[in-house]
Amino acid sequence: MQQKKIILFLISLFIASSTWLFYASDRFINPNVGKNWWALSFVEPTSSNLTFTIENHSDQTVFHWKILENNQKIEEGDAKIEKGASQNVTPDESFSNGKFVIDVTTGQDKKEIYKNL
C-alpha cells in the first residue's frame, strides 16, 4: 500500500512539474509576453526591391517611415501596426541606382536599414 502512495505521489509531481515547465517555456518563447521590441528588415534583401517589413512586439502602434536617397527624402508615410503583427511597406516609386536608407521611428526609438542599388 505504501508503494502505491509513493508511485501516485511521483506521478502527480511529474504531471505538475511538466505542466509548469510547458507554461514557463511558452511564456519565454512568445515574443509578445513581457517583451518590448520591434524589428525592421527588407522583404528581399538581395534584390533591387525596397519593400520592407516592420514587425511589432512593442507597446507602440504608430510607426513613421522615410526613404532617403543620398540624404534626400524621397518618400515618407505612417504605418499603424498592432502588437504581435507585422506589415510590409511597398514604396510608391520604383528606384534606380543609388544608396537608399529606410528610416523608421516610433516614440523615442529609431531604426535604419540601408541598401545600395
mmCIF file of C-alpha atoms in Angstrom:
data_model
loop_
_atom_site.group_PDB
_atom_site.id
_atom_site.type_symbol
_atom_site.label_atom_id
_atom_site.label_comp_id
_atom_site.label_asym_id
_atom_site.label_seq_id
_atom_site.Cartn_x
_atom_site.Cartn_y
_atom_site.Cartn_z
ATOM 1 C CA MET A 1 0.000 0.000 0.000
ATOM 2 C CA GLN A 2 2.859 2.370 0.835
ATOM 3 C CA GLN A 3 4.416 1.741 -2.610
ATOM 4 C CA LYS A 4 1.193 2.770 -4.389
ATOM 5 C CA LYS A 5 1.117 6.072 -2.472
ATOM 6 C CA ILE A 6 4.723 6.787 -3.413
ATOM 7 C CA ILE A 7 4.073 5.955 -7.072
ATOM 8 C CA LEU A 8 0.919 8.135 -7.172
ATOM 9 C CA PHE A 9 2.794 10.969 -5.476
ATOM 10 C CA LEU A 10 5.642 10.771 -8.001
ATOM 11 C CA ILE A 11 3.223 10.654 -10.950
ATOM 12 C CA SER A 12 1.303 13.689 -9.668
ATOM 13 C CA LEU A 13 4.595 15.523 -9.018
ATOM 14 C CA PHE A 14 5.747 14.706 -12.578
ATOM 15 C CA ILE A 15 2.468 15.978 -14.081
ATOM 16 C CA ALA A 16 2.552 19.187 -12.025
ATOM 17 C CA SER A 17 6.189 19.939 -12.872
ATOM 18 C CA SER A 18 5.656 19.157 -16.578
ATOM 19 C CA THR A 19 2.661 21.477 -16.697
ATOM 20 C CA TRP A 20 4.625 24.277 -15.057
ATOM 21 C CA LEU A 21 7.609 23.788 -17.385
ATOM 22 C CA PHE A 22 5.420 23.851 -20.509
ATOM 23 C CA TYR A 23 3.742 27.039 -19.264
ATOM 24 C CA ALA A 24 7.094 28.727 -18.463
ATOM 25 C CA SER A 25 8.582 27.644 -21.793
ATOM 26 C CA ASP A 26 5.607 29.028 -23.736
ATOM 27 C CA ARG A 27 5.900 32.378 -21.961
ATOM 28 C CA PHE A 28 9.633 32.508 -22.682
ATOM 29 C CA ILE A 29 9.243 31.660 -26.380
ATOM 30 C CA ASN A 30 6.281 34.006 -27.025
ATOM 31 C CA PRO A 31 7.764 37.294 -28.360
ATOM 32 C CA ASN A 32 4.836 39.369 -27.048
ATOM 33 C CA VAL A 33 4.854 38.320 -23.387
ATOM 34 C CA GLY A 34 6.860 40.640 -21.165
ATOM 35 C CA LYS A 35 8.947 41.950 -24.038
ATOM 36 C CA ASN A 36 9.071 45.322 -25.770
ATOM 37 C CA TRP A 37 10.814 45.303 -29.171
ATOM 38 C CA TRP A 38 10.266 45.849 -32.871
ATOM 39 C CA ALA A 39 12.286 44.958 -35.955
ATOM 40 C CA LEU A 40 12.876 46.398 -39.392
ATOM 41 C CA SER A 41 14.025 44.345 -42.394
ATOM 42 C CA PHE A 42 13.897 44.159 -46.169
ATOM 43 C CA VAL A 43 11.489 41.641 -47.688
ATOM 44 C CA GLU A 44 14.025 40.780 -50.404
ATOM 45 C CA PRO A 45 17.469 41.829 -49.162
ATOM 46 C CA THR A 46 19.406 40.855 -52.293
ATOM 47 C CA SER A 47 17.089 42.290 -54.949
ATOM 48 C CA SER A 48 16.581 45.895 -56.078
ATOM 49 C CA ASN A 49 13.186 45.931 -54.387
ATOM 50 C CA LEU A 50 12.899 48.415 -51.483
ATOM 51 C CA THR A 51 9.843 46.784 -49.876
ATOM 52 C CA PHE A 52 10.467 46.483 -46.145
ATOM 53 C CA THR A 53 8.765 44.885 -43.150
ATOM 54 C CA ILE A 54 8.074 46.348 -39.731
ATOM 55 C CA GLU A 55 7.482 43.640 -37.118
ATOM 56 C CA ASN A 56 5.986 44.982 -33.890
ATOM 57 C CA HIS A 57 6.251 43.360 -30.465
ATOM 58 C CA SER A 58 6.168 46.624 -28.524
ATOM 59 C CA ASP A 59 3.521 48.801 -26.922
ATOM 60 C CA GLN A 60 3.917 51.380 -29.710
ATOM 61 C CA THR A 61 1.471 51.127 -32.600
ATOM 62 C CA VAL A 62 2.272 54.105 -34.873
ATOM 63 C CA PHE A 63 5.447 54.000 -36.951
ATOM 64 C CA HIS A 64 6.705 56.812 -39.185
ATOM 65 C CA TRP A 65 8.956 55.805 -42.067
ATOM 66 C CA LYS A 66 11.081 57.741 -44.572
ATOM 67 C CA ILE A 67 13.020 56.648 -47.635
ATOM 68 C CA LEU A 68 16.158 58.690 -48.240
ATOM 69 C CA GLU A 69 18.378 58.627 -51.323
ATOM 70 C CA ASN A 70 21.781 60.262 -50.774
ATOM 71 C CA ASN A 71 20.333 62.022 -47.686
ATOM 72 C CA GLN A 72 17.393 63.459 -49.680
ATOM 73 C CA LYS A 73 13.888 62.455 -48.587
ATOM 74 C CA ILE A 74 12.072 60.721 -51.447
ATOM 75 C CA GLU A 75 9.022 59.265 -49.772
ATOM 76 C CA GLU A 76 7.518 59.012 -46.283
ATOM 77 C CA GLY A 77 4.445 57.689 -44.564
ATOM 78 C CA ASP A 78 2.922 56.248 -41.416
ATOM 79 C CA ALA A 79 2.020 52.682 -40.547
ATOM 80 C CA LYS A 80 -0.274 51.533 -37.767
ATOM 81 C CA ILE A 81 0.797 48.087 -36.570
ATOM 82 C CA GLU A 82 -0.695 46.352 -33.544
ATOM 83 C CA LYS A 83 1.425 44.396 -31.079
ATOM 84 C CA GLY A 84 2.243 40.944 -32.460
ATOM 85 C CA ALA A 85 1.671 41.933 -36.081
ATOM 86 C CA SER A 86 3.933 42.825 -38.970
ATOM 87 C CA GLN A 87 3.329 44.898 -42.058
ATOM 88 C CA ASN A 88 5.075 45.129 -45.413
ATOM 89 C CA VAL A 89 5.560 48.651 -46.768
ATOM 90 C CA THR A 90 5.984 48.965 -50.522
ATOM 91 C CA PRO A 91 7.200 52.341 -51.832
ATOM 92 C CA ASP A 92 5.062 54.007 -54.499
ATOM 93 C CA GLU A 93 8.018 54.775 -56.730
ATOM 94 C CA SER A 94 10.459 52.454 -58.440
ATOM 95 C CA PHE A 95 14.055 53.323 -57.708
ATOM 96 C CA SER A 96 17.221 53.043 -59.756
ATOM 97 C CA ASN A 97 20.865 53.190 -58.721
ATOM 98 C CA GLY A 98 21.908 54.897 -55.509
ATOM 99 C CA LYS A 99 22.301 54.470 -51.783
ATOM 100 C CA PHE A 100 18.954 54.203 -50.029
ATOM 101 C CA VAL A 101 18.201 54.485 -46.316
ATOM 102 C CA ILE A 102 14.934 53.347 -44.748
ATOM 103 C CA ASP A 103 14.444 55.314 -41.523
ATOM 104 C CA VAL A 104 11.650 54.223 -39.143
ATOM 105 C CA THR A 105 10.781 55.943 -35.868
ATOM 106 C CA THR A 106 8.248 55.312 -33.134
ATOM 107 C CA GLY A 107 8.204 57.124 -29.822
ATOM 108 C CA GLN A 108 11.861 57.560 -28.834
ATOM 109 C CA ASP A 109 13.098 54.571 -30.885
ATOM 110 C CA LYS A 110 14.676 54.853 -34.317
ATOM 111 C CA LYS A 111 15.986 52.146 -36.649
ATOM 112 C CA GLU A 112 17.603 52.354 -40.075
ATOM 113 C CA ILE A 113 18.394 49.875 -42.801
ATOM 114 C CA TYR A 114 20.484 50.507 -45.906
ATOM 115 C CA LYS A 115 20.565 49.247 -49.462
ATOM 116 C CA ASN A 116 22.850 50.093 -52.377
ATOM 117 C CA LEU A 117 21.310 49.569 -55.803
#
